[in-house]
Amino acid sequence: MLGVVVLAGGGWWWIKHHGASSQAGAYRTQAIDRGDIRVSISSTGTLSAISTVTVGSQISGLLTAVLVDFNSKVTKGQILARIDPATYEAQIVQGNAQIASAQAQLKQFEATLANATLVYQRNARLGQQQLVAKSDVDQARAAMLQAQAQADSARASIRQQIASTQTTRLNLERTVIRSPVDGVVLTRAVEPGQTVAASLQAPTLFTIAEDLSKMKIQLTVDESDIGQVKQGQNVNFTVDAFPNRQFTGVVSQVQMAATTTNNVVTYPVLVTVDNSDGTLLPGLTVNAEIEVSRQPNVLRVANAALRYKPSDEDPAAQAQGGGASQGGGRGGAGMGDDIAKIASGLQLKPEQQTAFDAAAAEMKKRSAERMQQAQQQSAQQQGGGSKLFGGGMGGPPRSGNGAGNAQQQAQMRARMRDRFQQQFAAFTGTLDATQKAKWDAGLTDLMNARRAPIYLLVDGKAQRTMVRLGATDGSNTEVSGGVKEGDLAITGQQSADSAAQGSKK
């Protein structure tokens, strides 16, 4: 009888340890580590000068000289081209002659006005003495007013001729095409001897880039990514002309003018680039990455662990899904670190830090109590002993998706927020308005953070725990909550042959 008991006990020990080893070998795992999470958005665009000026002509005429060429550096006021001025010079001579003629007529009208004024004054005195007829007085007055009108008309004609001549002088000055800015000539659209016709709009003669030491890129960003792009973010880009060199820029503007092409909505994003060495050229195609987020030295898990779900044939993993999914066990840990991170950005005074430390310690104590209660409940549900002796190994697995529906999650967040407000009431009472706003915003972000289950390999078994997700770079995702550095996250299950070979080893 004693031998049977010994054999049974040895069999139970072998099943416990060898079975755990087999289960551990049945999973592919990757350790949770610390590192940087860099989130970027890829896009393409074209380099151009920040300010490009089109130089045209306001007048028509024959180009007699073009004094600059492509890539010529020009300064403000420098002569770029000349238009034949002969027509406008002749018009000025004609205008001056007309002004002189009008001035001569004015003198004649002024002499007539002076004589008519004397005649009227003399007839007016005689009329008072009734020595001349009243009609003679009226006739003299009319003659005086007529002479006055002619003199006024001559003066207006002079002003008109002067204005016309001034316009011609302006057009004469416009026969000299000057650069409006300091810059570099990008294009030259005319040749000497060409006739410029400026009838309805100014023809383009030159295109000048104002300053190539500062350039811009216009990127097109998809509507699904535009919400992450903000002014001031760093941009890394390459150009095919210099494949072995990487350049940097800064987002200067996110424009609201959306463009729809084949039902795809994109938004233009302007990036400012420093080109002090003159390497970059206008028109180069750019392959850019906008760095929308960089989280240094954070806990991160492989994205494969977030995609892993245990199969129906994996009772060990399914049986572990209960406690952790309800927020107990490992899933309830880690919140204190997130709260401390929020508080670290508030620039707390010593008395405020003391109040926070007291509240954080109380929260940690209550969290440990809830964790212990959850572990006890889990142990009671799983039962004790082994099947060899008739005991259960955990009972039937729980059903359900663990995360609950949206309404349950909202209720859970509301209860958690109320609990934080109660536990940190004394601390928040010491904050000023600015600190309180930052605290509330950080707490809201923490409550609204995305959560997902992952499976950890603990004592050879798969244990389900809920984690809060942060930024992701496509390969790894920032996590916080019931995990720590070095935990083994399950990324998949090995095949039966691989598991068998692992157990033999």
C-alpha positions as CSV (number, residue, x, y, z in Angstrom):
1,M,0.0,0.0,0.0
2,L,2.8,2.4,0.9
3,G,4.5,1.6,-2.5
4,V,1.3,2.6,-4.3
5,V,1.1,5.9,-2.5
6,V,4.8,6.6,-3.3
7,L,4.3,5.8,-6.9
8,A,1.2,8.0,-7.0
9,G,3.0,10.9,-5.4
10,G,6.0,10.5,-7.8
11,G,3.6,10.5,-10.7
12,W,1.9,13.7,-9.5
13,W,5.3,15.4,-9.1
14,W,6.3,14.3,-12.6
15,I,3.0,15.5,-14.1
16,K,3.3,18.9,-12.4
17,H,6.8,19.7,-13.3
18,H,7.2,18.0,-16.7
19,G,3.7,19.2,-17.7
20,A,4.6,22.8,-16.8
21,S,7.8,22.4,-18.8
22,S,5.9,21.1,-21.8
23,Q,3.4,24.0,-21.6
24,A,6.2,26.5,-21.4
25,G,7.8,25.0,-24.5
26,A,4.5,25.2,-26.4
27,Y,4.6,29.0,-26.7
28,R,6.7,31.5,-28.6
29,T,7.5,34.4,-26.3
30,Q,9.3,37.7,-26.4
31,A,10.4,39.7,-23.4
32,I,8.8,43.0,-22.6
33,D,11.7,45.6,-22.6
34,R,12.3,49.2,-22.4
35,G,13.2,51.4,-25.4
36,D,12.1,54.3,-27.6
37,I,8.8,54.3,-29.5
38,R,9.0,56.6,-32.6
39,V,5.8,57.2,-34.6
40,S,6.1,58.7,-38.0
41,I,4.0,59.3,-41.1
42,S,5.4,58.8,-44.5
43,S,4.7,61.2,-47.4
44,T,6.1,62.6,-50.6
45,G,6.4,66.2,-51.8
46,T,8.4,68.7,-53.8
47,L,11.0,71.2,-52.7
48,S,10.5,74.8,-53.6
49,A,11.7,78.2,-52.6
50,I,9.7,79.8,-49.7
51,S,9.0,82.8,-51.8
52,T,9.0,82.8,-55.6
53,V,8.4,86.0,-57.5
54,T,7.2,86.2,-61.1
55,V,8.6,89.2,-62.9
56,G,6.5,90.5,-65.8
57,S,6.0,93.6,-67.9
58,Q,3.3,96.2,-67.6
59,I,3.9,97.6,-71.1
60,S,4.3,96.3,-74.6
61,G,7.3,96.7,-76.7
62,L,10.4,95.2,-78.3
63,L,13.0,93.7,-75.9
64,T,16.3,95.3,-76.8
65,A,18.4,93.6,-74.1
66,V,18.2,90.6,-71.6
67,L,20.9,91.0,-69.0
68,V,20.5,87.9,-66.8
69,D,20.3,84.2,-67.4
70,F,19.3,81.0,-65.5
71,N,20.8,80.7,-62.0
72,S,21.9,84.4,-62.1
73,K,22.0,85.9,-58.6
74,V,20.3,89.3,-58.6
75,T,19.8,92.0,-56.1
76,K,16.7,94.2,-55.5
77,G,16.6,96.9,-58.2
78,Q,19.0,95.3,-60.5
79,I,18.2,95.7,-64.2
80,L,17.1,92.4,-65.8
81,A,16.0,93.5,-69.3
82,R,15.2,96.6,-71.4
83,I,12.3,97.4,-73.7
84,D,12.7,99.8,-76.6
85,P,11.9,103.3,-75.1
86,A,11.6,105.2,-78.4
87,T,7.8,105.2,-78.5
88,Y,7.4,106.6,-75.0
89,E,10.2,109.1,-75.4
90,A,8.3,110.5,-78.5
91,Q,5.1,110.6,-76.5
92,I,6.8,112.7,-73.8
93,V,8.1,115.2,-76.4
94,Q,4.6,115.4,-77.8
95,G,3.1,115.8,-74.4
96,N,5.5,118.6,-73.5
97,A,4.5,120.5,-76.7
98,Q,0.9,120.2,-75.9
99,I,1.5,121.5,-72.4
100,A,3.3,124.5,-73.9
101,S,0.5,125.1,-76.3
102,A,-2.1,125.0,-73.5
103,Q,-0.1,127.4,-71.4
104,A,0.0,129.9,-74.3
105,Q,-3.7,129.6,-74.7
106,L,-4.1,130.2,-71.0
107,K,-2.2,133.4,-71.2
108,Q,-4.4,134.5,-74.1
109,F,-7.5,133.7,-72.2
110,E,-6.2,135.5,-69.1
111,A,-5.6,138.7,-71.2
112,T,-9.1,138.5,-72.6
113,L,-10.5,138.0,-69.1
114,A,-8.6,141.0,-67.8
115,N,-10.0,143.2,-70.6
116,A,-13.5,141.9,-70.1
117,T,-13.3,142.5,-66.4
118,L,-12.3,146.2,-67.0
119,V,-15.2,146.7,-69.5
120,Y,-17.7,145.3,-67.1
121,Q,-16.5,147.4,-64.2
122,R,-16.7,150.6,-66.3
123,N,-20.2,149.8,-67.6
124,A,-21.3,148.9,-64.1
125,R,-20.3,152.4,-62.8
126,L,-22.0,154.1,-65.8
127,G,-25.0,152.0,-65.4
128,Q,-25.4,153.2,-61.8
129,Q,-25.4,156.8,-63.2
130,Q,-27.8,155.7,-65.9
131,L,-25.4,156.9,-68.6
132,V,-25.5,153.5,-70.4
133,A,-28.3,151.0,-71.0
134,K,-28.7,148.1,-68.6
135,S,-28.4,145.7,-71.5
136,D,-24.8,146.9,-72.1
137,V,-24.0,146.2,-68.5
138,D,-25.4,142.7,-68.8
139,Q,-23.5,142.1,-72.0
140,A,-20.2,143.2,-70.5
141,R,-20.8,140.9,-67.5
142,A,-21.5,137.9,-69.8
143,A,-18.3,138.6,-71.7
144,M,-16.3,138.6,-68.5
145,L,-17.8,135.3,-67.3
146,Q,-17.1,133.7,-70.7
147,A,-13.5,134.8,-70.6
148,Q,-13.2,133.4,-67.1
149,A,-14.6,130.0,-68.3
150,Q,-12.1,129.9,-71.1
151,A,-9.2,130.6,-68.7
152,D,-10.4,127.8,-66.4
153,S,-10.7,125.4,-69.3
154,A,-7.1,126.2,-70.4
155,R,-5.8,125.5,-66.9
156,A,-7.7,122.1,-66.8
157,S,-6.2,121.3,-70.2
158,I,-2.7,122.0,-68.8
159,R,-3.3,119.7,-65.9
160,Q,-4.6,117.0,-68.2
161,Q,-1.6,117.2,-70.4
162,I,0.8,117.1,-67.4
163,A,-1.0,114.0,-66.1
164,S,-0.8,112.3,-69.5
165,T,2.9,113.1,-69.8
166,Q,3.5,111.7,-66.3
167,T,1.9,108.5,-67.3
168,T,4.1,108.3,-70.3
169,R,7.1,109.0,-68.1
170,L,6.1,106.0,-65.8
171,N,5.8,103.8,-68.9
172,L,9.2,105.0,-70.0
173,E,10.6,103.9,-66.6
174,R,8.9,100.6,-67.0
175,T,10.9,99.9,-70.1
176,V,13.6,99.0,-67.7
177,I,12.7,95.7,-66.0
178,R,14.2,95.5,-62.5
179,S,14.3,92.7,-59.9
180,P,11.9,93.3,-57.1
181,V,13.8,91.1,-54.6
182,D,17.2,89.6,-53.9
183,G,17.4,86.1,-55.2
184,V,18.2,83.7,-58.0
185,V,16.7,83.5,-61.4
186,L,15.0,80.2,-61.8
187,T,13.5,80.7,-65.3
188,R,14.0,83.1,-68.2
189,A,11.1,83.1,-70.7
190,V,12.3,85.7,-73.2
191,E,15.1,86.4,-75.6
192,P,16.5,89.7,-77.0
193,G,14.5,90.9,-80.0
194,Q,11.2,89.3,-78.7
195,T,8.1,91.5,-78.7
196,V,6.3,91.7,-75.3
197,A,2.5,92.1,-75.6
198,A,0.9,93.3,-72.4
199,S,-2.6,93.7,-73.5
200,L,-4.8,91.8,-71.0
201,Q,-2.3,90.6,-68.4
202,A,1.4,91.0,-67.7
203,P,3.5,88.4,-69.5
204,T,6.0,86.4,-67.5
205,L,9.6,87.3,-68.2
206,F,11.5,85.8,-65.3
207,T,10.9,83.7,-62.2
208,I,13.1,84.6,-59.2
209,A,13.5,82.5,-56.0
210,E,13.8,85.1,-53.2
211,D,16.0,83.1,-50.8
212,L,17.2,79.5,-51.4
213,S,18.9,79.3,-48.0
214,K,15.4,78.6,-46.7
215,M,13.2,76.3,-48.6
216,K,9.9,74.6,-48.2
217,I,8.3,71.2,-48.9
218,Q,4.6,70.8,-49.7
219,L,3.7,67.3,-48.5
220,T,0.4,65.5,-49.1
221,V,-0.9,63.7,-46.0
222,D,-3.8,61.3,-45.9
223,E,-6.9,62.2,-44.0
224,S,-6.5,59.3,-41.7
225,D,-3.1,60.7,-40.5
226,I,-3.6,64.4,-40.7
227,G,-5.0,64.5,-37.1
228,Q,-1.6,63.5,-35.7
229,V,0.3,66.2,-37.6
230,K,1.0,69.4,-35.7
231,Q,3.1,72.6,-36.2
232,G,6.6,72.3,-35.0
233,Q,7.0,68.5,-35.5
234,N,10.4,67.3,-36.9
235,V,10.6,65.9,-40.4
236,N,13.3,63.7,-41.8
237,F,13.5,63.4,-45.6
238,T,15.7,62.2,-48.4
239,V,16.0,63.1,-52.1
240,D,17.1,60.9,-55.0
241,A,19.8,63.4,-55.9
242,F,21.6,62.7,-52.6
243,P,20.6,59.1,-51.7
244,N,23.2,58.7,-48.9
245,R,22.3,61.9,-47.1
246,Q,19.3,62.6,-44.8
247,F,17.9,66.1,-44.3
248,T,15.7,67.6,-41.7
249,G,12.9,70.1,-41.5
250,V,10.1,71.4,-39.3
251,V,6.3,71.4,-40.0
252,S,5.4,75.1,-40.4
253,Q,1.7,74.9,-41.4
254,V,-1.1,72.3,-41.8
255,Q,-3.4,73.7,-44.4
256,M,-7.1,73.1,-44.4
257,A,-7.6,73.0,-48.2
258,A,-8.3,69.4,-48.7
259,T,-7.9,67.7,-52.1
260,T,-9.9,64.7,-53.3
261,T,-8.4,62.5,-55.9
262,N,-10.0,59.1,-56.8
263,N,-12.1,59.4,-53.5
264,V,-8.8,59.8,-51.5
265,V,-8.7,62.9,-49.4
266,T,-5.4,64.5,-48.7
267,Y,-4.2,67.7,-46.9
268,P,-1.2,69.8,-47.8
269,V,1.4,70.2,-45.1
270,L,4.2,72.8,-45.4
271,V,7.7,71.9,-44.1
272,T,10.4,74.5,-43.6
273,V,13.9,73.4,-44.5
274,D,17.3,75.0,-43.8
275,N,19.4,75.0,-47.0
276,S,22.3,77.2,-45.8
277,D,24.8,75.1,-47.7
278,G,22.8,75.4,-51.0
279,T,22.7,71.6,-51.5
280,L,19.0,71.3,-52.1
281,L,17.5,72.5,-55.4
282,P,14.0,73.6,-56.2
283,G,11.9,70.9,-57.8
284,L,13.5,67.9,-56.1
285,T,11.1,65.1,-55.1
286,V,11.2,64.4,-51.4
287,N,10.5,61.2,-49.5
288,A,9.7,62.4,-46.0
289,E,8.8,61.0,-42.6
290,I,6.9,63.3,-40.1
291,E,7.8,62.4,-36.6
292,V,4.4,62.7,-34.8
293,S,5.5,61.2,-31.5
294,R,8.7,60.0,-29.7
295,Q,8.4,58.2,-26.4
296,P,11.8,57.6,-24.9
297,N,12.6,54.7,-22.6
298,V,9.1,53.3,-22.2
299,L,7.9,49.7,-21.6
300,R,7.1,48.1,-25.0
301,V,5.7,44.9,-26.2
302,A,5.9,43.3,-29.6
303,N,2.8,43.8,-31.6
304,A,2.6,40.0,-32.2
305,A,1.8,39.7,-28.5
306,L,-1.3,41.9,-29.0
307,R,-2.5,39.8,-31.9
308,Y,-2.1,36.5,-30.0
309,K,-5.3,34.8,-28.9
310,P,-5.2,31.3,-27.4
311,S,-6.9,28.5,-29.3
312,D,-9.8,26.4,-28.1
313,E,-7.3,23.5,-27.7
314,D,-5.2,25.5,-25.2
315,P,-7.1,25.0,-21.9
316,A,-4.2,26.3,-19.8
317,A,-4.4,29.8,-21.4
318,Q,-8.2,29.8,-21.3
319,A,-8.4,28.9,-17.7
320,Q,-6.2,31.8,-16.7
321,G,-8.4,34.3,-18.4
322,G,-10.7,35.0,-15.5
323,G,-9.0,37.0,-12.8
324,A,-6.8,39.2,-14.8
325,S,-9.5,40.1,-17.2
326,Q,-11.6,41.5,-14.4
327,G,-8.9,44.0,-13.5
328,G,-7.4,41.9,-10.7
329,G,-4.1,40.3,-10.5
330,R,-1.4,41.8,-12.7
331,G,-3.9,43.8,-14.6
332,G,-4.5,46.2,-11.7
333,A,-0.9,47.1,-11.3
334,G,1.1,49.9,-12.9
335,M,-1.5,52.7,-12.5
336,G,0.6,54.3,-9.8
337,D,3.5,54.8,-12.3
338,D,1.1,56.6,-14.8
339,I,-0.3,58.8,-12.0
340,A,3.3,59.7,-10.9
341,K,4.2,60.6,-14.5
342,I,1.3,63.0,-14.6
343,A,2.3,64.6,-11.3
344,S,5.9,65.0,-12.4
345,G,4.8,67.4,-15.1
346,L,3.1,69.8,-12.7
347,Q,6.2,71.3,-11.1
348,L,4.9,70.5,-7.6
349,K,5.9,72.5,-4.5
350,P,7.3,70.5,-1.5
351,E,3.9,70.6,0.3
352,Q,2.1,69.5,-2.9
353,Q,4.6,66.7,-3.4
354,T,4.0,65.5,0.2
355,A,0.3,65.5,-0.4
356,F,0.7,63.5,-3.6
357,D,3.0,60.9,-2.0
358,A,0.5,60.3,0.8
359,A,-2.3,59.8,-1.7
360,A,-0.2,57.6,-3.9
361,A,0.8,55.4,-0.9
362,E,-2.8,55.0,0.1
363,M,-3.7,54.1,-3.5
364,K,-0.9,51.5,-3.6
365,K,-2.1,50.0,-0.3
366,R,-5.7,49.7,-1.5
367,S,-4.6,48.2,-4.8
368,A,-2.5,45.6,-3.0
369,E,-5.6,44.7,-0.9
370,R,-7.8,44.3,-4.0
371,M,-5.1,42.2,-5.7
372,Q,-4.9,39.9,-2.7
373,Q,-8.7,39.5,-2.7
374,A,-8.7,38.7,-6.4
375,Q,-6.0,36.1,-6.0
376,Q,-7.9,34.5,-3.2
377,Q,-11.1,34.4,-5.2
378,S,-9.1,32.9,-8.2
379,A,-7.6,30.2,-6.0
380,Q,-11.1,29.3,-4.6
381,Q,-12.5,29.1,-8.1
382,Q,-9.6,26.9,-9.4
383,G,-9.7,24.5,-6.5
384,G,-6.8,22.4,-5.2
385,G,-5.1,19.0,-5.6
386,S,-4.6,17.0,-8.8
387,K,-6.7,14.9,-11.0
388,L,-4.5,11.9,-10.0
389,F,-6.0,12.2,-6.5
390,G,-9.5,13.3,-7.7
391,G,-8.9,17.0,-7.2
392,G,-9.7,19.7,-9.8
393,M,-7.2,21.8,-11.7
394,G,-9.2,24.9,-12.1
395,G,-12.6,24.0,-13.3
396,P,-14.1,25.0,-16.6
397,P,-12.8,28.1,-18.4
398,R,-14.7,31.3,-18.2
399,S,-16.5,32.6,-21.2
400,G,-16.8,36.1,-22.5
401,N,-14.4,38.5,-24.2
402,G,-12.9,39.9,-21.0
403,A,-13.0,43.5,-22.1
404,G,-16.7,43.8,-22.0
405,N,-18.8,45.9,-24.2
406,A,-18.5,49.7,-24.6
407,Q,-21.1,50.5,-21.9
408,Q,-19.3,48.3,-19.4
409,Q,-16.0,49.9,-20.2
410,A,-17.5,53.4,-19.8
411,Q,-18.9,52.4,-16.4
412,M,-15.6,51.0,-15.4
413,R,-13.8,54.2,-16.3
414,A,-16.4,56.3,-14.5
415,R,-15.9,54.2,-11.3
416,M,-12.2,54.4,-11.6
417,R,-12.3,58.2,-12.1
418,D,-14.5,58.6,-9.0
419,R,-12.1,56.5,-7.0
420,F,-9.1,58.6,-8.1
421,Q,-11.0,61.8,-7.3
422,Q,-11.7,60.5,-3.8
423,Q,-8.2,59.2,-3.1
424,F,-6.5,62.4,-4.4
425,A,-9.0,65.0,-3.2
426,A,-6.6,66.3,-0.6
427,F,-3.8,66.6,-3.2
428,T,-5.9,68.3,-5.9
429,G,-7.0,70.8,-3.3
430,T,-3.4,72.1,-3.1
431,L,-3.1,72.7,-6.9
432,D,-3.6,76.1,-8.6
433,A,-5.8,76.5,-11.7
434,T,-3.1,75.7,-14.2
435,Q,-1.9,72.6,-12.4
436,K,-5.5,71.5,-11.9
437,A,-6.2,71.8,-15.6
438,K,-3.1,69.7,-16.4
439,W,-4.0,67.1,-13.8
440,D,-7.5,66.7,-15.1
441,A,-6.3,66.5,-18.7
442,G,-3.7,63.9,-17.8
443,L,-6.3,61.9,-15.8
444,T,-8.8,62.0,-18.7
445,D,-6.1,60.7,-21.1
446,L,-5.3,58.0,-18.7
447,M,-8.9,56.9,-18.3
448,N,-9.5,57.0,-22.1
449,A,-6.4,55.1,-23.0
450,R,-6.9,52.1,-25.2
451,R,-6.7,48.8,-23.3
452,A,-6.1,45.3,-24.7
453,P,-5.4,41.8,-23.2
454,I,-2.0,40.1,-23.6
455,Y,-0.9,36.7,-22.4
456,L,2.2,36.4,-20.2
457,L,4.1,33.2,-19.6
458,V,4.1,32.8,-15.7
459,D,5.3,29.6,-14.1
460,G,5.0,27.8,-17.4
461,K,1.4,28.8,-17.9
462,A,-0.3,31.5,-20.0
463,Q,-1.8,34.2,-17.8
464,R,-4.1,36.8,-19.3
465,T,-3.6,40.5,-18.2
466,M,-5.0,43.8,-19.4
467,V,-2.6,46.5,-20.4
468,R,-3.0,50.2,-21.4
469,L,-1.7,50.9,-24.9
470,G,0.2,53.9,-26.0
471,A,2.1,54.8,-29.1
472,T,3.1,52.2,-31.7
473,D,5.8,52.2,-34.4
474,G,4.4,49.2,-36.3
475,S,6.7,46.7,-34.6
476,N,6.3,47.5,-30.9
477,T,3.7,49.2,-28.8
478,E,4.0,51.2,-25.5
479,V,2.3,49.4,-22.7
480,S,1.6,50.2,-19.0
481,G,-0.4,48.5,-16.3
482,G,0.1,45.0,-15.0
483,V,3.4,44.3,-16.7
484,K,7.1,44.9,-16.0
485,E,10.4,44.8,-17.8
486,G,11.5,41.2,-18.4
487,D,8.0,39.6,-18.4
488,L,7.6,37.1,-21.2
489,A,4.7,38.0,-23.5
490,I,3.3,35.1,-25.6
491,T,3.5,35.9,-29.3
492,G,2.2,32.5,-30.6
493,Q,2.1,28.8,-30.2
494,Q,4.6,26.4,-31.4
495,S,3.7,23.4,-33.6
496,A,3.3,20.0,-32.0
497,D,6.6,18.7,-33.4
498,S,8.5,21.8,-32.1
499,A,6.9,21.5,-28.7
500,A,7.8,17.8,-28.5
501,Q,11.4,18.4,-29.5
502,G,11.6,21.2,-26.9
503,S,10.3,18.9,-24.2
504,K,12.8,16.1,-25.1
505,K,15.6,18.6,-24.7
